[in-house]
Short mmCIF file of C-alpha atoms and ligand atoms in Angstrom, two decimals:
data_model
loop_
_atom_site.label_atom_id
_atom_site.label_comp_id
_atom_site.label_asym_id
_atom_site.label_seq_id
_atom_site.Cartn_x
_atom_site.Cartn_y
_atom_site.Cartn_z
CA UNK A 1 163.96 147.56 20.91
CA UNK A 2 164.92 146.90 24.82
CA UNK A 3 167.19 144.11 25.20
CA UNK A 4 166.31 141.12 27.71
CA UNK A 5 168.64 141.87 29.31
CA UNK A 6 167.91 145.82 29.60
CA UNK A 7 164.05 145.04 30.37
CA UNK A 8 165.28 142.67 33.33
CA UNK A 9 167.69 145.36 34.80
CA UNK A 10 164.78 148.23 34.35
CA UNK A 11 162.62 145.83 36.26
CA UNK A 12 165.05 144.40 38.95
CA UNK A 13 164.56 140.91 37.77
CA UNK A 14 168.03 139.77 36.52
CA UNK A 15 167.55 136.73 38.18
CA UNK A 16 165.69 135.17 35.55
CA UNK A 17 168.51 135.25 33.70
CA UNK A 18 170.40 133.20 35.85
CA UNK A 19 170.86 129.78 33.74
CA UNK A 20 171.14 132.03 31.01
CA UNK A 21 174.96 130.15 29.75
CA UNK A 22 173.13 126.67 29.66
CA UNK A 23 170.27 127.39 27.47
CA UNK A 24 170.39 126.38 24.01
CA UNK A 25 169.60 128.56 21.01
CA UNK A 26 165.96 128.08 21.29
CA UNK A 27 165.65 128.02 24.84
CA UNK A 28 167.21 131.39 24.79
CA UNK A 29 164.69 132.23 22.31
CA UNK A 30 161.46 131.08 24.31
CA UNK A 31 162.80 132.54 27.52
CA UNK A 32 163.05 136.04 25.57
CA UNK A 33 159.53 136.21 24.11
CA UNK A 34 158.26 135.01 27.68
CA UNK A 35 160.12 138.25 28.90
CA UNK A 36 158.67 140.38 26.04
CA UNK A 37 154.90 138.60 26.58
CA UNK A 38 154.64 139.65 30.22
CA UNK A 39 152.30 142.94 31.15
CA UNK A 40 155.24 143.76 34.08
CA UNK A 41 153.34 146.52 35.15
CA UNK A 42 151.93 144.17 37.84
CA UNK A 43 154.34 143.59 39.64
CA UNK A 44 153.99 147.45 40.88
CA UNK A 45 150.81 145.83 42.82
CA UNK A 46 153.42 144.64 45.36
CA UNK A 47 153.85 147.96 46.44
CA UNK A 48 150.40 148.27 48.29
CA UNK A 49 148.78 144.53 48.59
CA UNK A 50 146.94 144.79 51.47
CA UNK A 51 145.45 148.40 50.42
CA UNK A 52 142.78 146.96 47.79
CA UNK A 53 139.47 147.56 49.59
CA UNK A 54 138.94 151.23 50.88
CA UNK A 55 135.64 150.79 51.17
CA UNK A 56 133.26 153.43 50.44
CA UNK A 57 129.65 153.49 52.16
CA UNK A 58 128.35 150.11 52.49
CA UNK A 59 124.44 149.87 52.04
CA UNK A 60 121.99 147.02 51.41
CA UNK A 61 120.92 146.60 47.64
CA UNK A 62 117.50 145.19 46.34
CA UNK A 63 116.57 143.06 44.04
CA UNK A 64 114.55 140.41 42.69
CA UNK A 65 113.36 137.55 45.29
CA UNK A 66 112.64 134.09 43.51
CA UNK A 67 108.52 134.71 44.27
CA UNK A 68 108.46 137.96 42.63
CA UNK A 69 110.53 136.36 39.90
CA UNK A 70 108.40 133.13 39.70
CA UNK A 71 105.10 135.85 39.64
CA UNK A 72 106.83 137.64 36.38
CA UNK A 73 108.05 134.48 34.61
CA UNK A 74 106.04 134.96 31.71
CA UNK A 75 106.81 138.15 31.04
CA UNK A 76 110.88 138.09 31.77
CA UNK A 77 110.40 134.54 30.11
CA UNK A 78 109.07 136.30 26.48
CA UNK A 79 111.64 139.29 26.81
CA UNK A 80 114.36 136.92 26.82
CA UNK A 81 113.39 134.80 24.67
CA UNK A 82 112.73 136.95 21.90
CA UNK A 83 116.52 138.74 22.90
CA UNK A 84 117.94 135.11 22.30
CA UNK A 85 116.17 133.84 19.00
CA UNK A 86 117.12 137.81 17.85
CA UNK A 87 121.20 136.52 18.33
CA UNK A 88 121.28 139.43 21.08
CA UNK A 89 122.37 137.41 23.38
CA UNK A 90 125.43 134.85 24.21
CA UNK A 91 127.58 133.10 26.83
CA UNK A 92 131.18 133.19 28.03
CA UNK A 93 132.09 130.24 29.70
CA UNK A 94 135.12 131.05 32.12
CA UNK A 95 137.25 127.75 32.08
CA UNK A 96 141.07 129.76 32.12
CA UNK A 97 141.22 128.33 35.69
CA UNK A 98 143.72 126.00 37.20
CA UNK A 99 141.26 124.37 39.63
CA UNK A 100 144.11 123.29 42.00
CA UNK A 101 141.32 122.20 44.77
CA UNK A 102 139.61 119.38 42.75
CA UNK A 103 143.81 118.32 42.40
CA UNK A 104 143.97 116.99 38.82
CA UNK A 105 145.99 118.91 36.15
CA UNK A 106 143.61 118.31 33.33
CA UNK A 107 141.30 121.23 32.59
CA UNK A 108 138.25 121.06 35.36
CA UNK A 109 135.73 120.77 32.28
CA UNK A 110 137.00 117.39 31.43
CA UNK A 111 136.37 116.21 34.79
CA UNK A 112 133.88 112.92 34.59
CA UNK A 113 131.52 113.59 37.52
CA UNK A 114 129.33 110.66 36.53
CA UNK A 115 128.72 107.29 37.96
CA UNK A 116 127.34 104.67 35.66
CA UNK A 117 127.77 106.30 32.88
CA UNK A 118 130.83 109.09 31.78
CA UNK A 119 129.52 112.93 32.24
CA UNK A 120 132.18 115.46 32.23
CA UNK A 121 131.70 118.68 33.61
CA UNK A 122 131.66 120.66 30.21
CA UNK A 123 129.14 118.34 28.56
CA UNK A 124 126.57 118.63 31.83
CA UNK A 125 127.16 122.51 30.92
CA UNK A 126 126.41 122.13 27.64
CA UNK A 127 123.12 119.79 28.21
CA UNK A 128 121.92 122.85 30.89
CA UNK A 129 122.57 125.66 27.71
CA UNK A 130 120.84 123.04 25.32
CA UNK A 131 117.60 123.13 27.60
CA UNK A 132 117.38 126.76 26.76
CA UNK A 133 118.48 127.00 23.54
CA UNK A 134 115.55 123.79 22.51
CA UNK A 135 113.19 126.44 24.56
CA UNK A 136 114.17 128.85 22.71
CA UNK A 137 114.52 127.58 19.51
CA UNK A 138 117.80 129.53 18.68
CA UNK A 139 121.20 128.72 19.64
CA UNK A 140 123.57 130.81 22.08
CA UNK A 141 127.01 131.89 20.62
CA UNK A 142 129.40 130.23 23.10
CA UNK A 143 132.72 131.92 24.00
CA UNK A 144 135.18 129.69 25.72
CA UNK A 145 137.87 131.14 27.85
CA UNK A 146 141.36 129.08 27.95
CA UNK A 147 144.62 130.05 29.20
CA UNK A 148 147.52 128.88 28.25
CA UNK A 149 148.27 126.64 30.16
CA UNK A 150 145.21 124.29 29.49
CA UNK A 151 143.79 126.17 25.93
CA UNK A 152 145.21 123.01 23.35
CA UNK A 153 143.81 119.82 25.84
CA UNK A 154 140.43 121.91 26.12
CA UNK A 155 139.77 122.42 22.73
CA UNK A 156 141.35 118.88 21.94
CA UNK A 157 138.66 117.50 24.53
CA UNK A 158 135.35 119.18 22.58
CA UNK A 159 136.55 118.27 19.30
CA UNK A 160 137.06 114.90 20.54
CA UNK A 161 133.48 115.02 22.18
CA UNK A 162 131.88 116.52 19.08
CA UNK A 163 131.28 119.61 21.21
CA UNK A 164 128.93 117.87 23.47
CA UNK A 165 126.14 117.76 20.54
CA UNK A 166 126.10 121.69 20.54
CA UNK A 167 126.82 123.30 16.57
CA UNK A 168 130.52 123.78 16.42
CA UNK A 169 130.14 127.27 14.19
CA UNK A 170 128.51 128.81 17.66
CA UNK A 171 131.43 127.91 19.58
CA UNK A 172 135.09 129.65 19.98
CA UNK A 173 137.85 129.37 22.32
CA UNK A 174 140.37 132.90 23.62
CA UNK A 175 142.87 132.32 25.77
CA UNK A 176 143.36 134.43 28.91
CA UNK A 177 146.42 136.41 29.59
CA UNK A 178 148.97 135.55 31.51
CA UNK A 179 150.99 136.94 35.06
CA UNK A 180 153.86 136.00 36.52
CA UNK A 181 154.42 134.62 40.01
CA UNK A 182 157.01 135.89 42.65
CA UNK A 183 158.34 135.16 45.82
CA UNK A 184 157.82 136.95 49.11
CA UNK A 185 160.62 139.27 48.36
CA UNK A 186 159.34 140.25 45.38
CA UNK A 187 161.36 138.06 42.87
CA UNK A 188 159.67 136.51 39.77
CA UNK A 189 160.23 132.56 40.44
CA UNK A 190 161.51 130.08 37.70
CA UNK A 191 159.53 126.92 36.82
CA UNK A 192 162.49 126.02 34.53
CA UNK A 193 165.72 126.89 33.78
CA UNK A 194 163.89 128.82 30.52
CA UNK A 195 160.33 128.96 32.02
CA UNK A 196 159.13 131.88 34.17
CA UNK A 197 156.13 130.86 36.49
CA UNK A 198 153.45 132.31 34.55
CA UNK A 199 149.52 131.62 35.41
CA UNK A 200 146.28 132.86 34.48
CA UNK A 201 145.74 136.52 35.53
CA UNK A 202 142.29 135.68 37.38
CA UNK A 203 138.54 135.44 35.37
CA UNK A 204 138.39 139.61 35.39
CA UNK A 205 140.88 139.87 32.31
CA UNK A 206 138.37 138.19 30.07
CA UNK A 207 136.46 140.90 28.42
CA UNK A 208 140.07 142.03 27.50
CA UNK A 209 141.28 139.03 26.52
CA UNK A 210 137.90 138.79 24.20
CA UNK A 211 139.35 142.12 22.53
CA UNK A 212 142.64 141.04 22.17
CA UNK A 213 142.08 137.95 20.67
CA UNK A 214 139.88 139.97 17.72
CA UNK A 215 136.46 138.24 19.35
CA UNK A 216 134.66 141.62 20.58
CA UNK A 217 134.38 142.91 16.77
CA UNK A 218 132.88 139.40 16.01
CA UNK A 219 130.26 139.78 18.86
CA UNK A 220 129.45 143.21 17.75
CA UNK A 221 129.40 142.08 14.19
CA UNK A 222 126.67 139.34 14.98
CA UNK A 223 124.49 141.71 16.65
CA UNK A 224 125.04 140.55 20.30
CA UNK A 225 123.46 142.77 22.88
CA UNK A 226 124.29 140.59 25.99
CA UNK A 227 127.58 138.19 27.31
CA UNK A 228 126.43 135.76 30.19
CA UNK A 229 129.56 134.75 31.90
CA UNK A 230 129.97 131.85 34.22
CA UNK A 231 132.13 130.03 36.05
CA UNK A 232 132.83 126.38 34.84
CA UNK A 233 132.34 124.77 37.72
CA UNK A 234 128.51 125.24 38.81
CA UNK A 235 127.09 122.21 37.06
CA UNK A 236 123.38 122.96 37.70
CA UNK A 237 123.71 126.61 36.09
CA UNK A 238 121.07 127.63 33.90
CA UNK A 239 123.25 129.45 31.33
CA UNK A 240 121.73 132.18 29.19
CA UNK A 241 118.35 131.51 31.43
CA UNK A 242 115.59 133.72 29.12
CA UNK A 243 113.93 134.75 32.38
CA UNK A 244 117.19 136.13 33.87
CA UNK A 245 117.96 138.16 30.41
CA UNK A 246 114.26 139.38 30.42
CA UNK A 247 114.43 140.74 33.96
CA UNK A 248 117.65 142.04 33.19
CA UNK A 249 115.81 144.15 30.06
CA UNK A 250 113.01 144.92 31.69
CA UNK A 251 114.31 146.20 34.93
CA UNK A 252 117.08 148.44 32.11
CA UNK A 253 120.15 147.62 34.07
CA UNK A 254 123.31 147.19 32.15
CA UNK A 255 124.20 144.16 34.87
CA UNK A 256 122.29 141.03 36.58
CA UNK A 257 124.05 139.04 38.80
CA UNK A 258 121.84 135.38 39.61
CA UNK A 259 122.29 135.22 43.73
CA UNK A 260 121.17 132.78 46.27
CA UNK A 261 120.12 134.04 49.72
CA UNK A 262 122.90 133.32 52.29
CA UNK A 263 122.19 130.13 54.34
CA UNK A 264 123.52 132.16 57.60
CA UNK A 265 124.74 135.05 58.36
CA UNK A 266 128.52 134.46 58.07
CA UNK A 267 128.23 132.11 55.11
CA UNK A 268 131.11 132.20 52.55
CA UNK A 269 130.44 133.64 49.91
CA UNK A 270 131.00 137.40 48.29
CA UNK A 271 128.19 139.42 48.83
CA UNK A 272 126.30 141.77 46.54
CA UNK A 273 125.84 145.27 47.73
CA UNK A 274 126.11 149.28 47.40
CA UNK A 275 129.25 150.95 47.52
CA UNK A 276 128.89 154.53 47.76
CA UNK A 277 125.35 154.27 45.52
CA UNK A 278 127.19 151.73 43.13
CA UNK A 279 126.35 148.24 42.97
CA UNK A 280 129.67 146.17 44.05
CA UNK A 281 130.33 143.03 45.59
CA UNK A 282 132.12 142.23 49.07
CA UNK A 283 133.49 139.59 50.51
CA UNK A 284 132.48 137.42 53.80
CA UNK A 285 135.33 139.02 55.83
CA UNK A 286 134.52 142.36 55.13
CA UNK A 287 131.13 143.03 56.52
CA UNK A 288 131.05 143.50 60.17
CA UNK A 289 129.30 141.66 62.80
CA UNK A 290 126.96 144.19 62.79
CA UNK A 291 126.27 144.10 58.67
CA UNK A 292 126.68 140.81 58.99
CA UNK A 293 123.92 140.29 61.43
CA UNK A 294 121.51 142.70 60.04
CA UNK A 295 118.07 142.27 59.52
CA UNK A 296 114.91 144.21 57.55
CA UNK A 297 111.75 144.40 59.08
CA UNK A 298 110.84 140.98 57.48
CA UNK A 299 113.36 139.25 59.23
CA UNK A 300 115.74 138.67 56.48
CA UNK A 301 118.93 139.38 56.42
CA UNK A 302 120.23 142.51 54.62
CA UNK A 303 123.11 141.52 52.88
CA UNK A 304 121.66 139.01 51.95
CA UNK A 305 122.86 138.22 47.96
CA UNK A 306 125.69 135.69 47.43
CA UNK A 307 127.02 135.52 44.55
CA UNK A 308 127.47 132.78 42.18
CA UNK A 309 129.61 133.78 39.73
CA UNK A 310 126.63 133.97 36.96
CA UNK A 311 126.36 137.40 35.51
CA UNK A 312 125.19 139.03 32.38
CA UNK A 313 126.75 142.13 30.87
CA UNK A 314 125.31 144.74 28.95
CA UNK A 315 127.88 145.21 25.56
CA UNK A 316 127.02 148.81 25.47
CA UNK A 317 128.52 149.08 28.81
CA UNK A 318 131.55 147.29 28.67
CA UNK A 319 132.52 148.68 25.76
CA UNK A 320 132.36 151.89 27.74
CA UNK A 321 134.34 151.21 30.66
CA UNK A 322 136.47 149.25 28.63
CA UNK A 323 139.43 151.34 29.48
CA UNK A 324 139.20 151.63 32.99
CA UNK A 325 141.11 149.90 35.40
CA UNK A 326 140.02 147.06 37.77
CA UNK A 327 142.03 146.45 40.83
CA UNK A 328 144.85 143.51 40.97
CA UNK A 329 144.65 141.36 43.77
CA UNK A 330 148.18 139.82 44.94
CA UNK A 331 147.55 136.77 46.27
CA UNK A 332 149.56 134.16 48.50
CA UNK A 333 150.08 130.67 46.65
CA UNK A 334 152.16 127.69 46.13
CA UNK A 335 154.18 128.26 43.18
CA UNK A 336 156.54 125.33 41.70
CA UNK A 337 159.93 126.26 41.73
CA UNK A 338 163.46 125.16 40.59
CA UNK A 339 165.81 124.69 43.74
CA UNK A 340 169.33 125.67 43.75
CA UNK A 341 169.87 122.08 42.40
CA UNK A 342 167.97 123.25 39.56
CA UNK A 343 165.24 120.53 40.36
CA UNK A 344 161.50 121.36 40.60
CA UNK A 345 160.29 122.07 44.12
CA UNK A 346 156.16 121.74 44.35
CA UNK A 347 156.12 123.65 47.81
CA UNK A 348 153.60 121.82 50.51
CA UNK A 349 152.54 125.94 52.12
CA UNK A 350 152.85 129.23 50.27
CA UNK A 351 155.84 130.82 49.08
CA UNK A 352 155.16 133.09 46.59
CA UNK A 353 152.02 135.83 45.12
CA UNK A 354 150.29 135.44 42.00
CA UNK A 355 148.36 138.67 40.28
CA UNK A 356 144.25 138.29 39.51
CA UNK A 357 141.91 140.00 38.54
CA UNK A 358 138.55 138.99 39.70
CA UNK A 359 135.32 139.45 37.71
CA UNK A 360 133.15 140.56 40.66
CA UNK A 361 135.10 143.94 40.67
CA UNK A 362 133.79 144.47 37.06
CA UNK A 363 130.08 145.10 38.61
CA UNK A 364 131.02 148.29 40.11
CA UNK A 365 131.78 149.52 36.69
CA UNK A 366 128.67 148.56 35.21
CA UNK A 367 126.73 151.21 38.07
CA UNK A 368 124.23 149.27 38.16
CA UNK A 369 123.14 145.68 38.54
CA UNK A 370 120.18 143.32 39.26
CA UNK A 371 120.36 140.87 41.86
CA UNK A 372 118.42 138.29 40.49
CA UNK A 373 117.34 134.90 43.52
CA UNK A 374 117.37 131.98 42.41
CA UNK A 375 116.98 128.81 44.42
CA UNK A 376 119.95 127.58 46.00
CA UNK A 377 119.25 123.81 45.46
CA UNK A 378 117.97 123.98 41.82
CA UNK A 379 121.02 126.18 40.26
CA UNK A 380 123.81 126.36 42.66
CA UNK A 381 125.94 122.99 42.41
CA UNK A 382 129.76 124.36 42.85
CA UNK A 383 132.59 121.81 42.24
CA UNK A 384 136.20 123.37 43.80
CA UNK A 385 136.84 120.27 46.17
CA UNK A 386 137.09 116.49 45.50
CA UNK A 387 135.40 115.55 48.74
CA UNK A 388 133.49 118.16 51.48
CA UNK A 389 132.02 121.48 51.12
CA UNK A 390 131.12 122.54 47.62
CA UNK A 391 132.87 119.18 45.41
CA UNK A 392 132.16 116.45 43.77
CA UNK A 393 130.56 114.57 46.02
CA UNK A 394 127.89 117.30 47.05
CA UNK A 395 127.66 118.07 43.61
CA UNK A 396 126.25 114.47 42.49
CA UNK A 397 124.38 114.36 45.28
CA UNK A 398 122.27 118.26 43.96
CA UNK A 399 122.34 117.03 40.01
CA UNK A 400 120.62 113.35 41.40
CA UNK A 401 117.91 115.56 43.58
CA UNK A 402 117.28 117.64 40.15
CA UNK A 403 116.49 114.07 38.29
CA UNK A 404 120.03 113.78 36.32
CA UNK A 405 121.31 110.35 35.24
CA UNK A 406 124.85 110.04 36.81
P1 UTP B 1 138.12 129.73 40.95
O1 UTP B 1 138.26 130.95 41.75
O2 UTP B 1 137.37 128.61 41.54
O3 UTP B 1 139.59 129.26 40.55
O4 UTP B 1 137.53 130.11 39.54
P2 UTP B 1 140.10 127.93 39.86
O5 UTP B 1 141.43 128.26 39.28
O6 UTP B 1 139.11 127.33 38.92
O7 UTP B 1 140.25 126.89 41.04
P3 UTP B 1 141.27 126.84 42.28
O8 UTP B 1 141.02 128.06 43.10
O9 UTP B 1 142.66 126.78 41.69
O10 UTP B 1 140.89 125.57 42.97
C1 UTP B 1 136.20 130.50 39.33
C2 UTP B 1 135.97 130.49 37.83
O11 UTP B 1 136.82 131.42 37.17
C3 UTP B 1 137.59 130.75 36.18
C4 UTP B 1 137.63 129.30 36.61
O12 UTP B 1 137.90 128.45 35.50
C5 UTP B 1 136.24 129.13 37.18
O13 UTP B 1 135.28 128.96 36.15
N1 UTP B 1 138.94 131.33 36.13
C6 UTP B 1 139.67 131.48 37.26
C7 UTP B 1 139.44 131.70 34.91
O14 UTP B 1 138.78 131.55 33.86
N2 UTP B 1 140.69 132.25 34.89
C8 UTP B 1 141.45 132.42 35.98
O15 UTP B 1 142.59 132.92 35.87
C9 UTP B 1 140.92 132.03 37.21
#
């Protein structure tokens, strides 16, 4: 086997080594395994960072507006439901996140959004999946992603909580992998004098992560047709919504993404298209003026889906493309580091990238996907800031307006 040493030569990252004659035996120890538990082959991502997008074509993509959604309920409302009391279906909560915007080192789940009475983000999660699951008279198997950084106080904080009244057998936490950080020039930064700066490698690593922790062949084992992932932080998600599954079946895509319709034409938020025939999703900055701007001969705007980080997956189809490669996105960030002092620096601007990979450039692979409307002020409540756009505050404010107790 490679020594440490040897690996960090290969690499040109000796630097990590540089408190090497003050570690103790098992400092040595944990620095080493950190070494041999890091996929290095990101760091070749430096090479070309800006060089991510080359877009193909750029078209408009259709899909299902909330009235011709709320015309079909009954019959997406039976197909789904009869997917989830058959077990085909389940959820993937993505929760590896460090939520540095809401500014609290505790995982974002154990947040307490409420007012009079405590109601943490994971249980108001939990109550919207219970709705469906009462509807539906079956429960949803429940896949939690961690990382490890905040895997043993998430899983600490649902035992504690009795699992927020949902059946602890349909419930399991994976941990995400893990990246290192690096500075501008390229170096991988210290956190300690034994700790590399590792994070989360983004929410696209965690159909990988599911198959590396052993969970796919339990999915497959149980039958399960479908994997709903969402983000953590949407509070007023409808998770595993029957109607969204049944469109999904009935339309016979092996992807559905829920959307809102943009609130203006330069609104925020990643939007759902074709790229070169293949459904894909782009961000704000990408689309020109002109795209931006564009209308149909309704008056609406063409690129018109944001995204909202609710999608369901087809199994047949991951398990496909399970091989192929999704891009890695460097990205600038404020990485913690140890000074020359050997005291830990958190940095006020950016001074380093971190590597992610982002779910949304999973729906290319999937060739072909369902935008699916839903309405923007019944099941789009994002919490990423304490106070402003998209926090806690606004938050309350959409969960109050929807007739929940805070
Ligand atoms: P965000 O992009 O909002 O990132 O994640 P974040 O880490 O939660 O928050 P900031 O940017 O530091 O403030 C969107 C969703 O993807 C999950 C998050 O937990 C959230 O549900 N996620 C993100 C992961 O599961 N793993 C990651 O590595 C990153």
């Amino acid at each position: 086997m490679e020594t440490t040493e040897n690996t960090l030569k290969r690499i040109g990252q000796e630097q990590i080594l540089r408190y090497w004659g003050e570690l103790n035996e098992s400092e040595k120890k944990s620095l080493e395994a950190q070494v041999r538990g890091t996929d290095w082959s990101v760091l070749e991502n430096l090479a070309h960072p800006e060089n991510l997008s080359g877009k193909g074509k750029i078209e408009p993509i259709s899909g299902l507006r909330a009235k011709e959604i709320e015309a079909r309920r009954e019959e997406f409302f039976a197909l789904g439901k009869e997917a989830i009391k058959k077990g085909k279906v389940s959820a993937v909560l993505l929760a590896g996140g460090q939520g540095t915007r809401l500014g609290t080192d505790a995982p974002k789940g154990t947040f307490d959004i409420g007012i009079t009475r405590p109601l943490y983000i994971f249980q108001q999660q939990i109550e919207n999946l219970l709705e469906v699951t009462n509807e539906c008279g079956a429960y949803v198997p429940l896949y939690v992603m961690t990382s490890e950084k905040n895997n043993d106080e998430t899983v600490a904080f649902w035992k504690e909580k009795n699992y927020f009244g949902y059946p602890a057998q349909y419930v399991r936490f994976f941990k995400q992998d893990m990246a290192p950080a690096v500075d501008f020039s390229g170096k991988v930064i210290l956190e300690g004098k034994a700790n590399i700066a590792l994070s989360p490698n983004g929410n696209g690593g965690w159909y990988s992560s599911l198959a590396r922790c052993g969970l796919l062949s339990e999915i497959r084992a149980r039958g399960i047709e479908w994997l709903n992932a969402f983000a953590v932080d949407n509070v007023l998600q409808r998770i595993a919504d029957p109607v969204f599954v049944g469109a999904c079946i009935a339309e016979g895509v092996n992807c559905g993404s829920k959307v809102v319709c943009k609130a203006e034409p330069h609104e925020k938020v990643g939007v759902l298209c074709l790229e070169d025939g293949k459904p894909n999703i782009i961000e704000y900055y990408e689309l020109t003026e002109e795209m931006a701007n564009a209308r149909d001969e309704k008056g609406d705007l063409q690129y018109i889906y944001g995204v909202i980080l609710n999608y369901l997956f087809r199994l047949e189809k991951l398990d496909e493309v399970a091989d192929a490669k999704i891009p890695v996105h460097v990205v600038k960030k404020k990485v913690p580091y140890l000074s020359e002092a050997g005291e830990l620096v958190k940095p006020q601007t950016e001074n380093g990238y971190k590597f992610e990979t982002l779910i949304l450039d999973m729906i290319k692979l999937m060739e072909t996907c369902l935008p699916f409307e839903v309405v923007r002020e019944r099941e789009f409540a994002p919490i990423k800031n304490r106070t402003g756009v998209d926090s806690v505050e606004t938050a309350r404010e959409l969960l109050q307006k929807n007739g929940i107790v805070l």
